[in-house]
Every structure is written in C-alpha cells, then in structure tokens.
Short mmCIF file of C-alpha atoms in Angstrom, two decimals:
data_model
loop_
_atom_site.label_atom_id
_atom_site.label_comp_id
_atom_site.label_asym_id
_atom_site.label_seq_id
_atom_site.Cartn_x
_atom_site.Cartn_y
_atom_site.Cartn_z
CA UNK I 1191 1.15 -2.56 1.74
CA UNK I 1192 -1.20 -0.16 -0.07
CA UNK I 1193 -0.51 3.55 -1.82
CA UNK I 1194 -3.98 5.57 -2.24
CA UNK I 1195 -3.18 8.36 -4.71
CA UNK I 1196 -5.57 11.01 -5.13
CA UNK I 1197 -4.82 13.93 -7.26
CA UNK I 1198 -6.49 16.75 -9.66
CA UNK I 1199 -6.00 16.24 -13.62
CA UNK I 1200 -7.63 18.37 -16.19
CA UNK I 1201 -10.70 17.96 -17.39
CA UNK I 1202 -13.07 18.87 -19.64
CA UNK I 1203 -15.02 22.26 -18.46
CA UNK I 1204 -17.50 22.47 -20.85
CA UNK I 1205 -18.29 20.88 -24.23
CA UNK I 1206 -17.66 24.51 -25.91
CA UNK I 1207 -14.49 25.13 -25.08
CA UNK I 1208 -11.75 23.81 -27.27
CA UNK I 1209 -8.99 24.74 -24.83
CA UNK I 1210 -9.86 21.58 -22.48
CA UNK I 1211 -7.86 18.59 -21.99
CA UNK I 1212 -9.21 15.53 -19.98
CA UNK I 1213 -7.49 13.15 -18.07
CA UNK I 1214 -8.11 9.07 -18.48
CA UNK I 1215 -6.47 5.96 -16.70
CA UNK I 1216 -5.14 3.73 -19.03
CA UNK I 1217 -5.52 0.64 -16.88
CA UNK I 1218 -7.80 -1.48 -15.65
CA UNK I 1219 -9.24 -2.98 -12.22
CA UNK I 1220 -7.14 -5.68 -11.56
CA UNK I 1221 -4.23 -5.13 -13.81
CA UNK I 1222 -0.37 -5.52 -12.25
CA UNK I 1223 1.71 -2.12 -13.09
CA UNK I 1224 5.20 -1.54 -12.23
CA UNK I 1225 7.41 1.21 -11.10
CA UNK I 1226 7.04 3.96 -14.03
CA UNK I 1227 4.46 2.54 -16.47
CA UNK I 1228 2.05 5.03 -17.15
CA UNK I 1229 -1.43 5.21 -14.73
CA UNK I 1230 -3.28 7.73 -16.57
CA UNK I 1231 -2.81 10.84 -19.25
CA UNK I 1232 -4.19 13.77 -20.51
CA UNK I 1233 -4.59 15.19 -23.69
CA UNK I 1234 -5.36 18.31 -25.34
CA UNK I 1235 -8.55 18.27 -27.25
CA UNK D 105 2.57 -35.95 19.11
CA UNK D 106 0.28 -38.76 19.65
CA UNK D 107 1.65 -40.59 16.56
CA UNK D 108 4.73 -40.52 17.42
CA UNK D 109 4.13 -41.18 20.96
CA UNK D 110 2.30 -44.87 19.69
CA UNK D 111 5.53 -45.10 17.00
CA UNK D 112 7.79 -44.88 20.83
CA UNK D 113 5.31 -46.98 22.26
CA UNK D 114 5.58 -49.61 19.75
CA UNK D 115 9.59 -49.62 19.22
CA UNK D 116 10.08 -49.80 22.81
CA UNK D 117 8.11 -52.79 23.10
CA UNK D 118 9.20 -54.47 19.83
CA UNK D 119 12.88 -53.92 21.63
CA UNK D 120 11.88 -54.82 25.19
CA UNK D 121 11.61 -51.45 26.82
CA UNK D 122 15.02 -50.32 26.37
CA UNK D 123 15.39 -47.64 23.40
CA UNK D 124 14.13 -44.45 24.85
CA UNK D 125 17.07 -42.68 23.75
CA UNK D 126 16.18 -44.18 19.69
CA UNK D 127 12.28 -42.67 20.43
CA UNK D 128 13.23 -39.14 21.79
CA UNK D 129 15.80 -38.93 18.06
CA UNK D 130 12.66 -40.24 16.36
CA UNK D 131 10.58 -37.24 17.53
CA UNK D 132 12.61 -34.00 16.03
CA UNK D 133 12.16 -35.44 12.72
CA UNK D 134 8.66 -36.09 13.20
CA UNK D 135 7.92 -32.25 14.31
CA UNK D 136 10.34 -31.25 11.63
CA UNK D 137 8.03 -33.13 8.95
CA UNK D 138 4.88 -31.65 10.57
CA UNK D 139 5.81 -28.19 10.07
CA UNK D 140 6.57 -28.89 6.42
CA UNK D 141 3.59 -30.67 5.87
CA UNK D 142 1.37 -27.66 7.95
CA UNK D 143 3.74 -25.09 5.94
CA UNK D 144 3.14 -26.55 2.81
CA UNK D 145 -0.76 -27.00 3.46
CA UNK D 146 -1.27 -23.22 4.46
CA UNK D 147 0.73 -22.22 0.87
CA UNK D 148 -1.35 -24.72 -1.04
CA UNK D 149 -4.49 -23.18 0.29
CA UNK D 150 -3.14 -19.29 -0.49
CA UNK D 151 -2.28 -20.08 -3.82
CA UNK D 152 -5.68 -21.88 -4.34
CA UNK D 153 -7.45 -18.94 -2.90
CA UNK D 154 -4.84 -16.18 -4.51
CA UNK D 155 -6.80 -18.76 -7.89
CA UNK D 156 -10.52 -18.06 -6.90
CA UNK D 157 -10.03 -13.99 -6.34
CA UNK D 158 -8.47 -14.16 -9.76
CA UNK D 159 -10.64 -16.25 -11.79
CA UNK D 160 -13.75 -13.91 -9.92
CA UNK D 161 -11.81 -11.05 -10.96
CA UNK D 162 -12.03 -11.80 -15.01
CA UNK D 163 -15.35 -12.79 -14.39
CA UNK D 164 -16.13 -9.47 -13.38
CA UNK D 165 -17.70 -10.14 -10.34
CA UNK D 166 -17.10 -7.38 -7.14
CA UNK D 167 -16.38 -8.39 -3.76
CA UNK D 168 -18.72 -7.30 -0.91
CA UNK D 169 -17.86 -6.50 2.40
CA UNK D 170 -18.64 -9.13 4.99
CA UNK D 171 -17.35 -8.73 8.37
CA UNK D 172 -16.64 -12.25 10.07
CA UNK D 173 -15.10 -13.95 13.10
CA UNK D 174 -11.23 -14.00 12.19
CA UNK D 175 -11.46 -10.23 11.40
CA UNK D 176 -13.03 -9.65 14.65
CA UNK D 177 -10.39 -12.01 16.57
CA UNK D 178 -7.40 -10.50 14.37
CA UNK D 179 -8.38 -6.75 15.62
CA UNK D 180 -8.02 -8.11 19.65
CA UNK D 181 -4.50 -9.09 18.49
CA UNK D 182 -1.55 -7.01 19.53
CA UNK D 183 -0.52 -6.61 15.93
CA UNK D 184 1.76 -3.74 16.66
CA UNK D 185 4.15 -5.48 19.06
CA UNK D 186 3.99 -8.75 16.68
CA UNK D 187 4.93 -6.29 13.46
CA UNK D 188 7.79 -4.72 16.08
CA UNK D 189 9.01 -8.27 16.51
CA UNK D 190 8.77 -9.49 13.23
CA UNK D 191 11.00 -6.32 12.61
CA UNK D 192 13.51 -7.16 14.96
CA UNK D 193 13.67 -10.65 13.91
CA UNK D 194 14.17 -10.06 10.43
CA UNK D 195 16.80 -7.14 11.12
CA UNK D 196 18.99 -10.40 12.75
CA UNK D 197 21.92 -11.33 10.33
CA UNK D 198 22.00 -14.35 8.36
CA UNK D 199 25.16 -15.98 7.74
CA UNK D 200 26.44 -15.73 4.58
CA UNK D 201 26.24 -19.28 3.57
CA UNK D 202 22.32 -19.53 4.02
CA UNK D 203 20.78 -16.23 2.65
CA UNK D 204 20.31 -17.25 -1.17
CA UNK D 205 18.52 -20.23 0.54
CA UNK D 206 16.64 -17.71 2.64
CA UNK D 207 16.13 -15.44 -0.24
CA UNK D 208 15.14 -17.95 -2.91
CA UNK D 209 12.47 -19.27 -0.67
CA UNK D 210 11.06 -15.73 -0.14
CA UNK D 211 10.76 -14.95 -3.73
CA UNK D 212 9.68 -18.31 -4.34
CA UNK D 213 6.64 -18.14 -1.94
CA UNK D 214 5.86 -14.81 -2.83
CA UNK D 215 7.25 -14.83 -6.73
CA UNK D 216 9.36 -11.94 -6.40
CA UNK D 217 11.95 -11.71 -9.76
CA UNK D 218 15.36 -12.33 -8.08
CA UNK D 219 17.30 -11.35 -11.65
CA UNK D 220 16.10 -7.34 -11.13
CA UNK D 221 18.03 -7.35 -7.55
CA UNK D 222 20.39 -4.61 -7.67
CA UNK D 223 23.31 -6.72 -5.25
CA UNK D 224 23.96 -10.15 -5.34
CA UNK D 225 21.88 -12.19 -2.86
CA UNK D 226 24.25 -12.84 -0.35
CA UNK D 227 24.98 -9.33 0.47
CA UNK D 228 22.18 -8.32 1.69
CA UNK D 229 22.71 -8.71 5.66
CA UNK D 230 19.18 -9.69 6.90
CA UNK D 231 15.86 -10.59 5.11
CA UNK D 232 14.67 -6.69 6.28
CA UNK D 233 17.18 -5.35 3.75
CA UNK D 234 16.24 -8.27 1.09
CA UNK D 235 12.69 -6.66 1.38
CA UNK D 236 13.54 -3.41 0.48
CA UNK D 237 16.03 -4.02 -1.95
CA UNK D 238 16.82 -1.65 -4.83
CA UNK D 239 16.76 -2.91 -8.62
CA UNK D 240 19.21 -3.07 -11.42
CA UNK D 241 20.17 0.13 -13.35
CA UNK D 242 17.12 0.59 -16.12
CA UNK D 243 14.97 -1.93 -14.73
CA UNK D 244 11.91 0.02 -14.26
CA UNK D 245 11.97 2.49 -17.48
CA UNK D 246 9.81 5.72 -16.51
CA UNK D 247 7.08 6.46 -19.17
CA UNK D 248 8.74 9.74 -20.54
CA UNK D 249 5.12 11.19 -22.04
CA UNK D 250 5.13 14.77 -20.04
CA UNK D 251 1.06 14.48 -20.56
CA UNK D 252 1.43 10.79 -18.23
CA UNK D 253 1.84 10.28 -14.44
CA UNK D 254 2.96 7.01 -13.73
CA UNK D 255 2.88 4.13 -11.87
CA UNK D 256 5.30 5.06 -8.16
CA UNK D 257 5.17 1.69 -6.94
CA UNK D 258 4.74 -2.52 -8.02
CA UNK D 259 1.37 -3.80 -7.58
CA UNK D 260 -1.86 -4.61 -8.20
CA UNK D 261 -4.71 -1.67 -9.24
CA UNK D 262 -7.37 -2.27 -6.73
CA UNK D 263 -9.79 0.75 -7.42
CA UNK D 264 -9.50 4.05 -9.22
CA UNK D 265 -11.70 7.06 -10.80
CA UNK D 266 -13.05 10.09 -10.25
CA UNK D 267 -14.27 11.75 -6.83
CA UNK D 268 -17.54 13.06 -8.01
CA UNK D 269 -20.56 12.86 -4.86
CA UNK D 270 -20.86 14.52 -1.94
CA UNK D 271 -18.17 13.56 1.01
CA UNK D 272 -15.73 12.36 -1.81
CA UNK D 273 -16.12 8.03 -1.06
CA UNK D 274 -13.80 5.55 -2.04
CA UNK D 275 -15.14 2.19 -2.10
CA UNK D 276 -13.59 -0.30 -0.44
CA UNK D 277 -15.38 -3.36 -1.48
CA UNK D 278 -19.02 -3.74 -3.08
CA UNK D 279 -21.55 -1.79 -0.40
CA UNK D 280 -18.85 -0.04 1.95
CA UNK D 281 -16.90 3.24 1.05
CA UNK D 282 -14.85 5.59 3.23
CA UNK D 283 -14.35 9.01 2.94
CA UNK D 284 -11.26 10.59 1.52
CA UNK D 285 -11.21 13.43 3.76
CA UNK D 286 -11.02 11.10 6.31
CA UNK D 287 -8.18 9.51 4.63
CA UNK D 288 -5.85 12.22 4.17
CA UNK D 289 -6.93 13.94 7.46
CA UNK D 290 -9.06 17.11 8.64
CA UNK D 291 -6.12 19.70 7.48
CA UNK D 292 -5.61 18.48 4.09
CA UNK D 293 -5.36 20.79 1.43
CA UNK D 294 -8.10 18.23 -0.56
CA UNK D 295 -9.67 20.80 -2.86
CA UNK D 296 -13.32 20.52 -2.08
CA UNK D 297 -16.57 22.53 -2.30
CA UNK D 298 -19.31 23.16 0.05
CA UNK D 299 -22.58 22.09 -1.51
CA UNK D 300 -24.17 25.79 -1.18
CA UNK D 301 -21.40 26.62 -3.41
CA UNK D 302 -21.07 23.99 -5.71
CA UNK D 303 -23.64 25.35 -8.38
CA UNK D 304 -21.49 29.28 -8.08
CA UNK D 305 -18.01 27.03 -8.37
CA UNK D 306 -19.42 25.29 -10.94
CA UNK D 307 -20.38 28.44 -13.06
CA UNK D 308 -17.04 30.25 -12.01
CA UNK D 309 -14.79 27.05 -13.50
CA UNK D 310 -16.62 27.31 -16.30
CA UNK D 311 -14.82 30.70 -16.68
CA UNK D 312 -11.46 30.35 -15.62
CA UNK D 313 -8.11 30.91 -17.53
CA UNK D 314 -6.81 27.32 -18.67
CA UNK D 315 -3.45 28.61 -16.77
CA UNK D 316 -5.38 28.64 -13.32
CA UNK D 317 -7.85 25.57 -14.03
CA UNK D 318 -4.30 23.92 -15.01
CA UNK D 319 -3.42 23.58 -11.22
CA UNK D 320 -3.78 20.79 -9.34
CA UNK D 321 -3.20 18.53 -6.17
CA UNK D 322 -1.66 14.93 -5.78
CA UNK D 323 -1.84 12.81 -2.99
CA UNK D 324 0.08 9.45 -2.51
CA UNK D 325 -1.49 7.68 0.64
CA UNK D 326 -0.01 4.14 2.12
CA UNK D 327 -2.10 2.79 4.41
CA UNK D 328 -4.20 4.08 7.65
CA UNK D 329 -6.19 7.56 8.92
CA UNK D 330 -8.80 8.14 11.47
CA UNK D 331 -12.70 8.58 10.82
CA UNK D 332 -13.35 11.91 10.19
CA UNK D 333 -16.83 13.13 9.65
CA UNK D 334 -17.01 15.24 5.94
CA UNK D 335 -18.83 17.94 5.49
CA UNK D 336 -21.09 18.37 3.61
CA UNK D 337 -19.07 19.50 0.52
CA UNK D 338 -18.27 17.38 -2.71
CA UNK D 339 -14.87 17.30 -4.46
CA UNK D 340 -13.77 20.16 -7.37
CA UNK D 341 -14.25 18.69 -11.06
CA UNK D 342 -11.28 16.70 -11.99
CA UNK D 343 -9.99 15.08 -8.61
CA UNK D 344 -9.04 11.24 -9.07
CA UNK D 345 -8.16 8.27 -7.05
CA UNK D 346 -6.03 5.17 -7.41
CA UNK D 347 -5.62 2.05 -4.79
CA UNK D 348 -2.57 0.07 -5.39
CA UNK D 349 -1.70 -2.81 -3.17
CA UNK D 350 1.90 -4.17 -3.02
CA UNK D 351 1.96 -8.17 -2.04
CA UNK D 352 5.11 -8.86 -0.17
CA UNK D 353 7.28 -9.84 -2.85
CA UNK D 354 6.71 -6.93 -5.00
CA UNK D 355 9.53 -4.18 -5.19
CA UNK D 356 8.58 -1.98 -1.99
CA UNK D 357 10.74 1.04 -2.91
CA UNK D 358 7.92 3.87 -4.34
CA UNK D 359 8.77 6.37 -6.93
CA UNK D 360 7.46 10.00 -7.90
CA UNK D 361 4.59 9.69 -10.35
CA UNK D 362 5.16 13.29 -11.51
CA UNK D 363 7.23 16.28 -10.94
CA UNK D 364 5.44 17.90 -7.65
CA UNK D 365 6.35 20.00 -4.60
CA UNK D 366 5.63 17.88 -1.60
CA UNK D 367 4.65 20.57 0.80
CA UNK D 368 3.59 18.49 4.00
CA UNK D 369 3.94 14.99 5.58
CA UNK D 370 1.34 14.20 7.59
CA UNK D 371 1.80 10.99 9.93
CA UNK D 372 -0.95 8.75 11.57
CA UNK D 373 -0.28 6.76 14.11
CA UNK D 374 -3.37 3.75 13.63
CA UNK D 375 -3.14 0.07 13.74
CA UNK D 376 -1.29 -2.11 11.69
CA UNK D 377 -3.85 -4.28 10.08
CA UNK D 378 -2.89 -6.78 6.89
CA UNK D 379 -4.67 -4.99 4.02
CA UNK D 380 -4.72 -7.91 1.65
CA UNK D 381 -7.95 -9.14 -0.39
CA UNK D 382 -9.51 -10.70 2.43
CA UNK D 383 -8.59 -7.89 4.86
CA UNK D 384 -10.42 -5.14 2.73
CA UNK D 385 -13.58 -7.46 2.54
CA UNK D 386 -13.59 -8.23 6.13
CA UNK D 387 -12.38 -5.26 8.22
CA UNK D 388 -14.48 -2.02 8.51
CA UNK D 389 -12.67 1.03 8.09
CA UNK D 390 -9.48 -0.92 6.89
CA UNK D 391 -7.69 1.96 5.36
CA UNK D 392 -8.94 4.29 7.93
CA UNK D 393 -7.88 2.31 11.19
CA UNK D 394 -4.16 1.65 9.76
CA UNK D 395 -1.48 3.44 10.30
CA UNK D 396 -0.12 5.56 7.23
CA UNK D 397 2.08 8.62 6.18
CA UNK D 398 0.06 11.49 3.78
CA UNK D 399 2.39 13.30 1.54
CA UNK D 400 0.91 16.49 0.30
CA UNK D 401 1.96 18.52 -2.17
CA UNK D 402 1.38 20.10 -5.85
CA UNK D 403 2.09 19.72 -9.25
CA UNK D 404 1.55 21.75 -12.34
CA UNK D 405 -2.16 20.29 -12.76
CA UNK D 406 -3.21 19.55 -9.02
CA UNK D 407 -2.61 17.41 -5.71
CA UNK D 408 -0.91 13.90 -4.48
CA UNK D 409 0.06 12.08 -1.07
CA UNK D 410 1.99 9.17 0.19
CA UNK D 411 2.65 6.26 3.17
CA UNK D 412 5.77 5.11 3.99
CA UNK D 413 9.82 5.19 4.96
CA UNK D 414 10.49 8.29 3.45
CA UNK D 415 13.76 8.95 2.03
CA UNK D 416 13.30 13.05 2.02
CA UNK D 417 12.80 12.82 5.63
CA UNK D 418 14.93 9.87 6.80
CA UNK D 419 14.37 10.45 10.79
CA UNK D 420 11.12 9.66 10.39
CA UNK D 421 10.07 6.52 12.18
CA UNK D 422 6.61 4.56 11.79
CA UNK D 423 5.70 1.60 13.93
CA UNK D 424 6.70 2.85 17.11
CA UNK D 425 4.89 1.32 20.45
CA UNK D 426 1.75 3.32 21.23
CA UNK D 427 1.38 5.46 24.44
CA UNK D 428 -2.42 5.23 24.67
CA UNK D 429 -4.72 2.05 23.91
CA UNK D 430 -7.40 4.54 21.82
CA UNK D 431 -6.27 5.48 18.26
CA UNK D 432 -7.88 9.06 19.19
CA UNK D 433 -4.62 11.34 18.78
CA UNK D 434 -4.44 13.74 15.86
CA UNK D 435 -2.11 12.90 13.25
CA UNK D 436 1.47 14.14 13.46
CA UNK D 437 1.80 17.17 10.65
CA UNK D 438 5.75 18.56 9.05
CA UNK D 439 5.35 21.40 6.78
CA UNK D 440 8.48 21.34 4.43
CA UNK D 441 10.59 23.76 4.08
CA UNK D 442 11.16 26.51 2.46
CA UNK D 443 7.29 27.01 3.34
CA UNK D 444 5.11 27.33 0.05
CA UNK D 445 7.92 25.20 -1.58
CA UNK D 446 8.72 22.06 0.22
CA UNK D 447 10.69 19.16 -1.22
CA UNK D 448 11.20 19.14 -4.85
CA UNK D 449 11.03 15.56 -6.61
CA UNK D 450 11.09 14.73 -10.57
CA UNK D 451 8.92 11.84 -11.80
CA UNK D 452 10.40 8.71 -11.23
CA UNK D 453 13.01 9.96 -8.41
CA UNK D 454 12.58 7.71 -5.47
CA UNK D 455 11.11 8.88 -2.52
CA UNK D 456 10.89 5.75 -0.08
CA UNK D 457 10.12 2.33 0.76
CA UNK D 458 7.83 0.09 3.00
CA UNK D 459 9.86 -1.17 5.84
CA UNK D 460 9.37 -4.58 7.15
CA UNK D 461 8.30 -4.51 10.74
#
C-alpha cells in the first residue's frame, strides 16, 4: 500500500521579508516513520 | 513427483509389488515437504533481496526504471478478481485454536510487532481483521508541535520535496516521473499556475498579507489515478510531496497529519497492481494505473489527499469487479457536506485503513 501526500506549507517569499516562515522535512529517503512522528515543520524566521 | 514416484517404485519392488497403499501415505508428506522447502526458498530470496535494496539504499545509489518481462506478464493477470479472492479467503474464520499460529507466522514473515495489538490474538475472527488491527492505547504518541504535520501512516519514506517545474512531476524511480495532476485527477483543487502567469503570480505573492499566503492545501493519496495530460502550468511556491509505502505487516490504519477540512473524496477505479520496490521500477505509470481514493481538503497553511477504507465515509467500497475492460471512466467525485466545510478531523484522529482484498 502507498499514501502520496501533497500539500502547501509556508515558505519563504522573499529574502526581505522577516514575516516568512519555511517549511522543511525532517526525514530522510529511506527512513521508517510511524503513525504521528513528525514529517516536516515550519518555523517562523 | 518423480522422486517420489522412483521412492514407490523402489519400495514396491523391495516388498514384492504389494504396498501401494504404504506409497500413496508416502506421497502427502512428500508434497507437504515440497511446499515448505519452495515456501521457505521464495522467503529466503525476499529477505536476501529486501538486503540488496537496503544496502543500495545507504549507498546512495537511485533505482532506475526498467520495464521487464514479469511486469509485462503480471499486467495480463486478472489481479482484480485474484485481490477479490484473496479478500474472501481471508474474511473466512479461523478457529480459535489456530489463529496465534496463523498470526505469529504473519508477523513473523512480514515482522509486524505483535505486543502493540490492541486485542489479544485470538480474537480477531479472520486474518482480514488481523490486518487491520488497531493498536494499544498510547502506542503511536502524536508529535504535539502545532508548527509539525506528522507522519498518518507506518512505513517507509520513498520520495518527498517540493513541486517546483512545470506539470508538477513526481519521480517514480531514476529517469521516469508522473504528473501530480494526473494523480489527484483533472478537478482537483491542486493550486497551480499557468506559465503566462507565473512571472505576475510570482510578483503578486511577493505582496500578499502573511494571513492569505498562510493558506494552504493537503492531499493524502493511496495508490492509483488515470493519465491526465497537464497543462502547461507549474505548481504555486510552497506545494510539497511525500511517498510512503506500507509493507504488509506495517499498521494499515492511517491517521490525520494535521487539523484540515476534508472537502472532497474523489475515487478511481484503476488496477490493482503490487506497488512494492520492484513494482515502482518495473511498471510504467504504477501510481497512475492503480486504483486509489483522493481526499481533498484544507488546512490553515494549504492542501492534502488520501487512498483508502475510509472511516468518515464507511459505505464506501473499493475493489469492486469492473464493468468495462478499459480503465477510461472518470473518477467517482463526493463533495462533503456542509459544502465549503466538509468533514472536520484533528491531527492524529483516524480516518481509515487499507483493507485486505
């Protein structure tokens, strides 16, 4: 079985503006995840 | 059967031609000892190949697409009727005494962690409801971070990024993508640009309130759409992808990565490839061809979908026998209501399961 997320996340809109957040994955290619472990986040920056 | 043919042959003689009856109880343990051995052979040779993709895996090295004979053969195969039987037979009760031995073997073929099992072993009826068992209370802790989406099912991360060129690809393997558009379907609500507009979007999210450039889209997808041709448009800044694959002793129940709205359910009705390792290197169009449910919806920063059993709409049924040879009929669509709302789900709140069969 396979899930195929897709989904928007912030990101950074320009270099100037020190509202943006951007979003990273915090795994990598290969890696086993379970139920509720985080895939990605976002901070502000 | 020629073995044990000689092994008669050679009994009978040694006692004069009269212990047929001795040769024929002979020959039930003989096939019995075959199938082990064969059974035995084809698990040594997964887990030995389950060893190579791994050990190319830390090495780094990518896996290219390379159609071949079996793929070809597997895709004449009736594989929806066989997945519709497989279903049936594993919906048959097991007595009582014999599912831990039924279980155990399961999980011990395909390492599945019998201690999380919310019931003991030998209440669950058939091996259908073993495979989508729930799990003890607190054994999957959600990641409470409000700045995190998380992980909705078990498995392994197969690909993920961002959606950046033109037609939005996801590669499948080294040298072959697919389109997401194609993926979630012709009506989705993917948020995408034309390419005469791109530059003019590009300028215009430069300028917009963090409140409005805050909004987003998720999309959960389990397994199969039709081709559909994109357009010639490219995907909005800040629209990712993930490609999880569940092996068949992983928990199969999925899970909401984030508080969203899912505001439709979009069903296609494909074929019913496998989509393990091999499958993905050797079939074109693998996540295209299969069948799959699209869950649509929104969340506070964007857009998500999903294939499955789904618990918010439990009449839904998947796998059912197929009216027309051609995969060529548009993909079933629900809009949720109340419309502009749909179904609300908090992160981690389950939202369904991969059936077997």
């Amino acid at each position: 079985s396979t899930v195929v997320l897709v989904f928007q996340a912030p990101v950074s809109r320009s270099p100037k503006n020190q509202g943006s957040s951007e979003f990273s994955f915090c795994t990598r290619k290969g890696d086993r995840i379970r139920v509720g472990e985080a895939l990605g986040r976002w901070h502000d920056s | 059967i020629s073995f044990v043919r000689k092994l008669q042959t050679s009994r009978a003689s040694v006692n004069g031609g009269s212990s047929s009856s001795q040769g024929n109880s002979f020959l039930v343990p003989g096939a019995t000892v075959a199938t082990i051995l064969m059974l035995g052979a084809l698990h040594a040779r997964r887990l030995y190949d389950d060893k190579k993709v791994e050990d190319a895996r830390e090495k780094g090295l990518e896996f290219e697409f390379h159609p071949d004979v079996k793929a070809t053969f597997l895709q004449l195969l009736p594989l929806r009727s066989i997945s519709r039987y497989w279903g049936l037979l594993t919906s048959v009760e097991i007595p009582v005494w014999l599912r831990p031995y039924v279980y155990r073997a399961w999980a011990r073929a395909f390492h599945s962690n019998l201690e999380e099992a919310a019931m003991p072993l030998d209440e669950y009826a058939t091996l259908r409801d073993f495979f989508v068992r729930s799990l003890k209370e607190g054994s999957r802790p959600i990641d409470p971070d409000p700045r995190c989406l998380v992980s909705p099912v078990d498995g392994i991360i197969l690909r993920f990024g961002e959606l950046k060129a033109a037609g939005a690809m996801i590669e499948q393997v080294k040298g072959f993508s697919y389109s997401v558009s194609s993926l979630l379907g012709a009506n989705s609500l993917l948020p995408m640009i034309t390419e005469e507009n791109t530059h003019a979007e590009s300028s215009e999210l430069e300028n917009t309130p963090k409140d409005q450039s805050n909004k987003s889209w998720w999309r959960v997808s389990l397994a199969s759409p039709k081709v559909w041709d994109p357009v010639a448009s490219s995907p909005m800044k800040g629209l990712f992808y993930c490609v999880i694959y569940l092996k068949p002793g992983d928990y199969h129940r999925i899970h909401s990565p984030i508080d969203w709205n899912v505001l439709v359910r979009r069903h296609f009705s494909g074929r019913l490839f496998p989509v393990n390792e091999r499958a993905t290197r050797t079939i074109r169009n693998l996540y295209l061809e299969n069948e799959r449910v699209v869950l649509e919806g929104q969340w506070q920063e964007g857009f998500m979908e999903l294939l499955q059993l789904l618990f918010i709409e439990p009449e839904l049924r998947t796998n059912r026998p197929r009216k027309k040879f051609f995969h060529s009929e548009p993909p079933e669509e629900r809009i949720y209501e109340p419309e502009g709302v749909g179904v609300m789900l908090k992160k981690g709140d389950e939202m369904a399961a991969f059936n077997m069969g």
